[in-house]
Coordinates of C-alpha atoms and ligand atoms in Angstrom, one line a residue:
M1 CA 105.4 107.1 132.5
S2 CA 103.9 110.6 131.9
E3 CA 107.2 112.4 131.9
Y4 CA 110.1 111.8 129.6
Q5 CA 112.9 110.9 131.9
S6 CA 116.0 108.9 131.8
T7 CA 117.4 106.8 134.5
K8 CA 120.4 105.9 132.4
S9 CA 122.3 109.0 131.5
T10 CA 125.7 109.5 133.1
I11 CA 126.3 113.0 131.6
D12 CA 125.9 115.1 134.7
A13 CA 126.6 118.4 132.9
V14 CA 123.5 118.1 130.8
P15 CA 120.2 118.8 132.6
K16 CA 117.6 116.1 132.7
P17 CA 115.7 114.6 130.9
L18 CA 118.6 112.9 129.5
V19 CA 119.5 110.1 127.1
E20 CA 122.8 108.3 126.9
N21 CA 123.6 108.3 123.2
S22 CA 123.0 110.3 120.1
N23 CA 120.1 108.1 118.9
G24 CA 118.3 108.7 122.2
A25 CA 119.0 112.4 122.0
A26 CA 117.6 112.7 118.5
L27 CA 114.6 110.7 119.6
Y28 CA 114.1 112.9 122.6
G29 CA 113.9 116.0 120.4
L30 CA 111.5 114.4 118.1
L31 CA 109.3 113.3 121.0
Q32 CA 109.1 116.8 122.3
Q33 CA 107.9 118.0 118.9
L34 CA 105.4 115.2 118.6
N35 CA 104.1 116.0 122.1
T36 CA 103.2 119.5 120.8
S37 CA 102.0 118.6 117.4
Q38 CA 99.5 116.0 118.6
F39 CA 97.4 118.9 120.0
W40 CA 97.6 121.1 116.8
T41 CA 94.4 122.0 115.1
A42 CA 93.4 120.3 111.8
E43 CA 94.5 123.5 110.0
Q44 CA 97.9 123.6 111.7
L45 CA 98.5 119.9 110.9
A46 CA 97.4 120.4 107.2
K47 CA 99.8 123.4 106.9
G48 CA 102.7 121.3 108.2
Q49 CA 101.7 118.3 105.9
L50 CA 101.5 120.5 102.9
Q51 CA 105.0 121.8 103.4
Q52 CA 106.4 118.3 103.8
L53 CA 104.4 117.2 100.8
K54 CA 105.8 120.0 98.6
N55 CA 109.4 119.0 99.7
L56 CA 108.7 115.4 98.9
L57 CA 107.1 116.0 95.5
S58 CA 109.8 118.4 94.4
Y59 CA 112.4 115.8 95.3
V60 CA 110.7 112.8 93.6
I61 CA 110.0 114.7 90.4
L62 CA 113.8 115.2 90.1
H63 CA 115.0 111.8 91.3
S64 CA 112.3 109.1 90.8
P65 CA 111.9 108.1 87.1
Y66 CA 108.4 106.9 87.8
Y67 CA 107.1 110.1 89.5
K68 CA 109.0 112.3 87.0
N69 CA 106.7 110.8 84.4
Q70 CA 103.6 110.7 86.6
F71 CA 103.8 114.3 87.7
S72 CA 105.3 115.9 84.6
D73 CA 102.6 118.6 84.5
L74 CA 102.5 119.3 88.2
D75 CA 103.4 122.7 89.5
V76 CA 104.5 121.9 93.1
N77 CA 104.5 125.5 94.2
S78 CA 100.8 126.0 93.5
L79 CA 99.9 122.6 95.1
D80 CA 97.3 122.5 97.9
L81 CA 95.7 119.5 99.7
A82 CA 92.7 119.6 97.4
L83 CA 94.8 119.4 94.3
F84 CA 96.8 116.6 95.9
T85 CA 93.7 114.4 96.1
K86 CA 93.5 114.6 92.3
L87 CA 97.0 113.1 91.8
P88 CA 97.1 109.5 90.5
V89 CA 96.7 106.6 93.0
L90 CA 99.6 104.2 93.3
S91 CA 98.1 100.7 93.3
R92 CA 99.9 97.7 94.7
S93 CA 100.2 96.3 91.2
S94 CA 101.6 99.6 89.9
L95 CA 104.1 99.5 92.8
Q96 CA 105.0 96.0 91.8
A97 CA 105.3 96.7 88.1
N98 CA 107.4 99.8 88.6
N99 CA 109.3 98.6 91.6
D100 CA 112.7 99.9 90.4
S101 CA 111.6 103.1 88.7
I102 CA 109.7 104.4 91.7
D103 CA 112.9 104.4 93.8
C104 CA 114.8 107.7 93.9
T105 CA 118.1 107.3 92.2
V106 CA 119.7 109.3 95.1
V107 CA 118.6 109.9 98.6
P108 CA 119.5 113.0 100.6
A109 CA 122.6 112.2 102.7
A110 CA 120.9 113.6 105.8
H111 CA 118.3 110.8 105.6
G112 CA 120.9 108.3 106.6
K113 CA 121.6 104.7 105.5
V114 CA 119.3 103.1 102.9
T115 CA 118.2 99.6 103.7
E116 CA 116.2 97.2 101.5
S117 CA 113.5 94.7 102.5
M118 CA 111.0 92.5 100.7
T119 CA 107.3 92.2 101.7
S120 CA 104.2 90.3 100.7
G121 CA 102.3 93.3 102.0
S122 CA 98.5 93.2 102.4
T123 CA 97.7 91.8 99.0
G124 CA 100.1 88.8 98.5
A125 CA 102.0 90.5 95.7
P126 CA 105.7 90.7 96.7
V127 CA 107.5 94.0 96.3
E128 CA 110.9 95.3 97.3
L129 CA 111.0 98.3 99.5
R130 CA 113.7 100.7 100.6
A131 CA 113.8 102.7 103.8
T132 CA 116.3 105.2 105.3
G133 CA 117.8 106.0 108.7
L134 CA 115.2 108.8 108.9
T135 CA 112.3 106.5 108.5
A136 CA 113.7 104.2 111.2
T137 CA 114.1 107.2 113.5
I138 CA 110.5 108.2 112.9
W139 CA 109.4 104.6 113.6
N140 CA 111.2 104.7 116.9
A141 CA 109.7 108.1 117.9
I142 CA 106.2 106.9 117.2
N143 CA 106.9 103.6 119.0
M144 CA 107.9 105.7 122.0
R145 CA 104.8 107.9 121.6
E146 CA 102.7 104.7 121.7
H147 CA 104.3 103.6 125.0
I148 CA 103.8 107.1 126.5
W149 CA 100.1 107.4 125.4
H150 CA 99.3 104.1 127.0
K151 CA 101.3 104.9 130.2
R152 CA 103.1 101.6 130.3
D153 CA 105.1 100.8 133.4
A154 CA 108.4 99.9 131.8
T155 CA 109.7 98.4 135.1
Q156 CA 107.3 95.5 134.7
T157 CA 107.8 92.3 132.7
S158 CA 106.5 92.1 129.1
A159 CA 105.9 89.1 126.9
S160 CA 105.4 88.8 123.2
I161 CA 103.9 85.8 121.3
R162 CA 104.4 86.5 117.6
W163 CA 105.1 84.6 114.5
S164 CA 108.6 84.2 113.3
A165 CA 109.6 82.3 110.2
N166 CA 112.9 81.0 111.5
Q167 CA 111.5 78.7 114.2
T168 CA 113.3 80.6 117.0
G169 CA 111.8 81.1 120.4
M170 CA 109.6 77.9 120.3
A171 CA 108.0 76.4 123.4
P172 CA 108.7 75.4 126.0
E173 CA 111.6 77.8 126.6
G174 CA 111.0 80.8 124.3
T175 CA 113.7 83.5 124.3
H176 CA 114.5 85.9 127.2
F177 CA 115.9 89.4 127.2
N178 CA 117.2 91.6 130.0
D179 CA 115.1 94.6 128.9
W180 CA 112.3 95.7 126.6
G181 CA 114.7 96.5 123.8
S182 CA 115.1 99.6 121.6
P183 CA 114.0 102.4 121.6
I184 CA 112.5 102.3 125.1
N185 CA 115.7 101.0 126.7
Q186 CA 117.4 104.3 125.7
F187 CA 115.0 106.1 128.0
Y188 CA 114.3 103.8 130.9
Q189 CA 115.8 101.0 132.9
T190 CA 113.1 98.5 131.9
G191 CA 112.0 95.2 133.3
R192 CA 112.7 91.9 131.4
S193 CA 111.0 90.9 128.2
H194 CA 110.3 87.4 126.9
Y195 CA 109.5 86.1 123.4
L196 CA 107.6 83.0 122.3
N197 CA 107.1 81.9 118.7
S198 CA 103.3 81.8 118.0
G199 CA 103.9 78.7 116.0
S200 CA 104.1 77.0 119.5
D201 CA 101.1 75.0 120.5
I202 CA 98.4 77.0 122.4
S203 CA 98.6 74.8 125.5
A204 CA 102.4 75.3 125.6
Q205 CA 101.8 79.1 125.2
I206 CA 99.5 79.1 128.3
K207 CA 102.0 77.2 130.4
W208 CA 104.8 79.6 129.3
L209 CA 102.7 82.6 130.3
Q210 CA 101.8 81.0 133.6
Q211 CA 105.4 80.5 134.5
L212 CA 106.5 84.0 133.6
Q213 CA 103.4 86.0 134.8
P214 CA 104.1 89.0 132.6
S215 CA 102.3 92.3 133.2
Y216 CA 102.1 93.0 129.4
L217 CA 101.3 90.7 126.5
M218 CA 101.7 91.4 122.8
T219 CA 100.2 89.0 120.3
H220 CA 98.1 88.5 117.2
P221 CA 94.4 88.9 117.7
S222 CA 93.5 85.4 116.5
N223 CA 96.2 84.0 118.8
L224 CA 94.8 85.9 121.7
R225 CA 91.4 84.5 120.8
A226 CA 92.8 81.0 120.8
L227 CA 94.5 81.6 124.2
I228 CA 91.3 82.9 125.8
D229 CA 89.3 80.0 124.3
E230 CA 91.7 77.4 125.5
S231 CA 91.9 78.8 129.0
L232 CA 88.1 78.9 129.3
R233 CA 87.8 75.3 127.9
R234 CA 90.3 74.0 130.5
D235 CA 89.1 76.3 133.2
I236 CA 92.5 77.8 133.9
E237 CA 93.5 81.4 134.5
L238 CA 95.8 83.5 132.3
P239 CA 98.0 85.9 134.2
P240 CA 96.4 89.2 135.3
F241 CA 97.7 91.3 132.4
K242 CA 97.7 95.1 132.8
E243 CA 97.2 95.3 129.1
V244 CA 97.2 93.2 126.0
R245 CA 98.6 94.7 122.8
C246 CA 97.5 93.4 119.5
V247 CA 99.5 93.3 116.3
G248 CA 99.2 92.3 112.7
E249 CA 95.4 91.6 112.2
N250 CA 92.1 93.3 112.5
V251 CA 90.8 93.7 116.1
T252 CA 87.1 93.4 116.5
A253 CA 84.8 95.1 119.0
Q254 CA 83.9 91.6 120.2
L255 CA 87.5 90.8 121.0
R256 CA 87.9 94.0 122.9
Q257 CA 84.8 93.0 124.9
T258 CA 86.1 89.5 125.5
V259 CA 89.4 90.9 126.8
R260 CA 87.5 93.2 129.2
S261 CA 85.2 90.5 130.5
Q262 CA 87.4 87.4 130.5
L263 CA 90.8 88.9 131.3
N264 CA 89.6 92.0 133.2
S265 CA 92.2 93.9 131.1
S266 CA 92.3 96.4 128.2
L267 CA 93.2 95.8 124.6
V268 CA 95.5 98.3 122.8
D269 CA 95.8 98.1 119.0
F270 CA 97.8 100.0 116.4
Y271 CA 97.7 100.2 112.6
S272 CA 101.0 99.9 110.8
S273 CA 102.3 98.4 107.6
E274 CA 105.6 97.1 106.3
E275 CA 105.4 99.7 103.5
T276 CA 104.6 102.8 105.5
G277 CA 105.5 102.1 109.1
Y278 CA 103.0 103.4 111.8
V279 CA 99.8 104.7 110.3
A280 CA 97.6 105.2 113.3
L281 CA 97.8 104.5 117.1
Q282 CA 94.9 103.8 119.4
C283 CA 93.8 106.9 121.4
P284 CA 94.9 106.8 125.0
L285 CA 91.3 107.3 126.1
L286 CA 89.0 105.7 123.5
D287 CA 89.0 102.6 121.3
H288 CA 89.5 104.4 118.0
Y289 CA 92.7 105.4 116.3
H290 CA 94.6 108.6 115.7
V291 CA 96.4 109.0 112.3
Q292 CA 100.1 109.8 112.7
S293 CA 99.8 112.9 110.6
E294 CA 103.4 114.0 111.3
S295 CA 104.5 111.1 109.2
V296 CA 101.7 110.0 106.9
I297 CA 98.7 111.5 105.0
V298 CA 95.7 109.1 105.2
E299 CA 92.8 109.4 102.7
I300 CA 89.7 107.2 102.5
V301 CA 88.1 107.0 99.1
R302 CA 85.2 105.4 97.2
D303 CA 85.6 103.1 94.2
D304 CA 85.3 106.2 91.9
G305 CA 88.2 107.9 93.8
S306 CA 86.1 110.6 95.5
A307 CA 86.6 111.2 99.3
C308 CA 84.3 109.3 101.7
N309 CA 82.3 111.1 104.3
L310 CA 82.7 110.4 108.0
H311 CA 81.7 106.8 108.9
E312 CA 81.6 105.9 105.3
P313 CA 83.9 102.9 104.6
G314 CA 86.3 103.1 101.7
R315 CA 89.7 102.3 100.5
I316 CA 92.6 103.6 102.5
L317 CA 95.3 105.6 100.6
I318 CA 98.5 106.4 102.4
T319 CA 101.2 108.9 101.6
S320 CA 104.5 108.4 103.5
L321 CA 105.9 111.9 104.0
R322 CA 109.3 110.7 105.2
N323 CA 110.4 108.0 102.8
Y324 CA 112.6 109.5 100.0
A325 CA 114.0 106.1 99.1
T326 CA 110.8 104.3 97.9
P327 CA 108.4 107.2 97.8
L328 CA 104.8 106.1 98.3
I329 CA 102.3 108.7 97.2
R330 CA 98.6 108.0 97.5
Y331 CA 99.4 104.4 97.9
E332 CA 96.4 102.0 98.0
I333 CA 97.5 99.6 100.7
G334 CA 94.6 97.2 100.3
D335 CA 92.9 97.9 103.6
Y336 CA 89.5 99.4 104.2
G337 CA 88.6 101.9 106.9
E338 CA 86.5 104.9 107.9
F339 CA 87.0 108.3 109.5
G340 CA 85.3 109.4 112.7
E341 CA 84.5 112.7 114.3
P342 CA 87.3 114.6 116.1
C343 CA 88.3 113.0 119.4
D344 CA 87.3 114.3 122.8
C345 CA 90.8 113.7 124.1
G346 CA 91.8 117.0 122.5
R347 CA 94.3 115.6 119.9
G348 CA 93.9 117.1 116.5
L349 CA 95.2 114.0 114.8
P350 CA 92.4 112.7 112.6
V351 CA 90.3 109.8 113.9
L352 CA 90.0 106.4 112.2
S353 CA 87.0 104.9 113.7
R354 CA 87.4 101.6 111.9
I355 CA 90.1 99.7 110.2
N356 CA 89.3 96.5 108.5
G357 CA 92.7 95.0 108.1
R358 CA 93.0 91.6 106.5
V359 CA 92.4 88.5 108.6
R360 CA 95.1 85.9 108.3
N361 CA 93.8 82.6 109.4
M362 CA 95.9 80.1 111.3
L363 CA 97.3 77.0 109.6
H364 CA 96.1 73.7 111.1
L365 CA 98.8 71.0 111.3
P366 CA 97.9 67.3 111.4
S367 CA 99.5 67.1 114.9
G368 CA 96.6 69.2 116.2
N369 CA 98.8 72.3 116.5
K370 CA 97.9 75.6 114.9
S371 CA 100.5 78.1 113.7
W372 CA 101.0 81.3 111.7
P373 CA 101.8 80.2 108.2
N374 CA 105.0 81.3 106.5
F375 CA 105.4 80.6 102.8
G376 CA 109.0 81.2 101.9
F377 CA 107.9 83.5 99.0
R378 CA 111.4 85.1 98.8
K379 CA 112.9 81.7 98.0
M380 CA 110.1 81.0 95.5
M381 CA 110.9 84.3 93.8
E382 CA 114.4 83.0 93.2
I383 CA 112.8 80.1 91.2
T384 CA 110.3 82.3 89.3
P385 CA 108.7 85.7 89.5
L386 CA 105.3 85.6 91.2
R387 CA 102.8 88.3 90.4
Q388 CA 100.5 87.2 93.2
F389 CA 100.0 84.2 95.3
Q390 CA 97.5 82.7 97.8
V391 CA 97.7 79.6 99.9
V392 CA 94.4 77.8 100.7
Q393 CA 94.2 74.9 103.2
H394 CA 91.3 72.8 101.9
E395 CA 91.8 69.8 104.2
L396 CA 94.1 68.9 107.1
E397 CA 96.8 67.6 104.7
K398 CA 95.8 69.3 101.4
I399 CA 97.0 72.7 100.4
E400 CA 96.3 74.7 97.2
L401 CA 98.9 77.2 96.0
K402 CA 97.2 79.7 93.7
L403 CA 99.6 81.5 91.5
V404 CA 99.5 84.5 89.1
V405 CA 102.6 84.3 86.9
D406 CA 103.7 85.5 83.5
E407 CA 104.8 82.1 82.5
K408 CA 103.6 78.7 83.8
L409 CA 106.1 76.9 85.8
S410 CA 108.0 73.8 84.5
P411 CA 107.4 70.5 86.3
Q412 CA 110.8 70.9 87.9
Q413 CA 110.0 74.5 89.1
E414 CA 106.7 73.3 90.5
A415 CA 108.4 70.6 92.5
Q416 CA 110.9 73.2 93.8
V417 CA 108.2 75.6 94.8
K418 CA 106.1 72.9 96.5
K419 CA 109.1 71.9 98.5
I420 CA 109.8 75.5 99.7
L421 CA 106.2 75.9 100.7
C422 CA 106.1 72.6 102.7
D423 CA 109.5 73.4 104.4
N424 CA 108.1 76.7 105.5
L425 CA 104.7 75.5 106.5
G426 CA 106.4 72.8 108.6
Y427 CA 104.7 69.7 107.2
P428 CA 104.8 67.6 104.0
F429 CA 101.4 68.6 102.8
T430 CA 99.9 67.5 99.5
V431 CA 100.2 70.7 97.4
N432 CA 98.3 71.4 94.3
I433 CA 99.3 74.4 92.2
S434 CA 96.6 76.2 90.3
Y435 CA 97.1 79.1 87.8
H436 CA 95.0 82.3 87.7
S437 CA 95.0 85.6 85.8
F438 CA 93.8 87.4 89.0
L439 CA 93.2 86.6 92.6
A440 CA 90.0 88.2 93.9
R441 CA 89.4 89.8 97.3
S442 CA 87.3 88.1 99.9
S443 CA 83.6 89.1 100.4
G444 CA 84.8 91.4 103.2
G445 CA 86.9 93.4 100.8
K446 CA 90.2 92.0 102.0
F447 CA 92.8 90.0 100.3
E448 CA 94.0 87.1 102.5
D449 CA 97.2 85.5 101.5
F450 CA 96.3 82.5 103.6
I451 CA 92.9 81.0 104.0
S452 CA 92.2 77.9 106.1
L453 CA 88.9 76.3 105.1
I454 CA 89.1 74.0 108.2
E455 CA 86.7 75.2 110.8
H456 CA 88.5 76.8 113.7
G457 CA 87.7 75.0 116.9
Ligands
ZN501 ZN1 91.8 110.7 121.2

């Protein structure tokens, strides 16, 4: 898959490579540009980013009430990247407190349709986010770049075992698709793809994989760990995956090593967030990550706000250069990471040598199953505004719901919230609600919205 080629176009008059619809054509153009810019020097990338940044800041000062106030003294024309690093940081709590005033009141028509979503993000504090047609197109382009970097053979079968709140795709059947879906199906005639809800029991997941024998697997790191542990315990073999792709959690060097030694396969990871889309992709040659500088500016700072040195861990700040609907400028996402030296692969895109994303533990159900917990916080927000929440499983049947709220819930509201939580967790747990003024980070520096204190076996 080293060349962009289409096997699907029917427009003979247009020379190959081809795509069959306007979305694909727009993506193809973007991919060509990304193919060039990945090899730009740091200076070339910085120049391109500064221009995008100036465009973004000029726009938000006019159209976002929050930034109009924040940047009232800023002369955008004289801005450089050094001055940029002196601008105020947008914390998660600021984003939450100013959720409406941050949004631009109008979005350029060329950016396409505005859509809204709600997220619990990395810190358990729910916020509403807006995105545009443009941000979706950029997401698709970087998604394609990721396939191309890792030279996936799209004619093969791919399987995904991921959490979904709506109980679809449970074992033993899962859900089956004729191709790999968008955007890659706009470029290639792909093989089939299959989905299983990671809420399914681990034994059932293994059986499902053995039946389908997929070449590619995508799953959560802790689910992958559970699959490998169970296959070793029962002395059964998982299919010979060409590659395992991880999503949604921190990947450790130990897990990479386990995948190499136990599965004789490679592990590919990427770093993305609901708020900003793709942030960094794993290098095609090495285990570290390249910042997607065409779309985001990533900074790593100390507690006092100064920039970290290479290999010095610090707080990750992300500026989304493309989102004019909910602009995120120097947004503190809640993850920690560190920069590394420029990569030998020749790409000028900065290197993130480590990302310490949050670890979301698995929920233990009294049936013996383990699953990815879902909380139903959107429904809870309809009962009462939650500033922050955290769910702790103390015992097999005992759950604590920690809340940060402006006003304590009434007994009736508490009962409603407990019911929503139990319905979403999938078991009638005994739930205790406790109230807090602030929910602290874990010792590793990460906020975990779910912690199971039951030892993982
Ligand atoms: Zn590289």
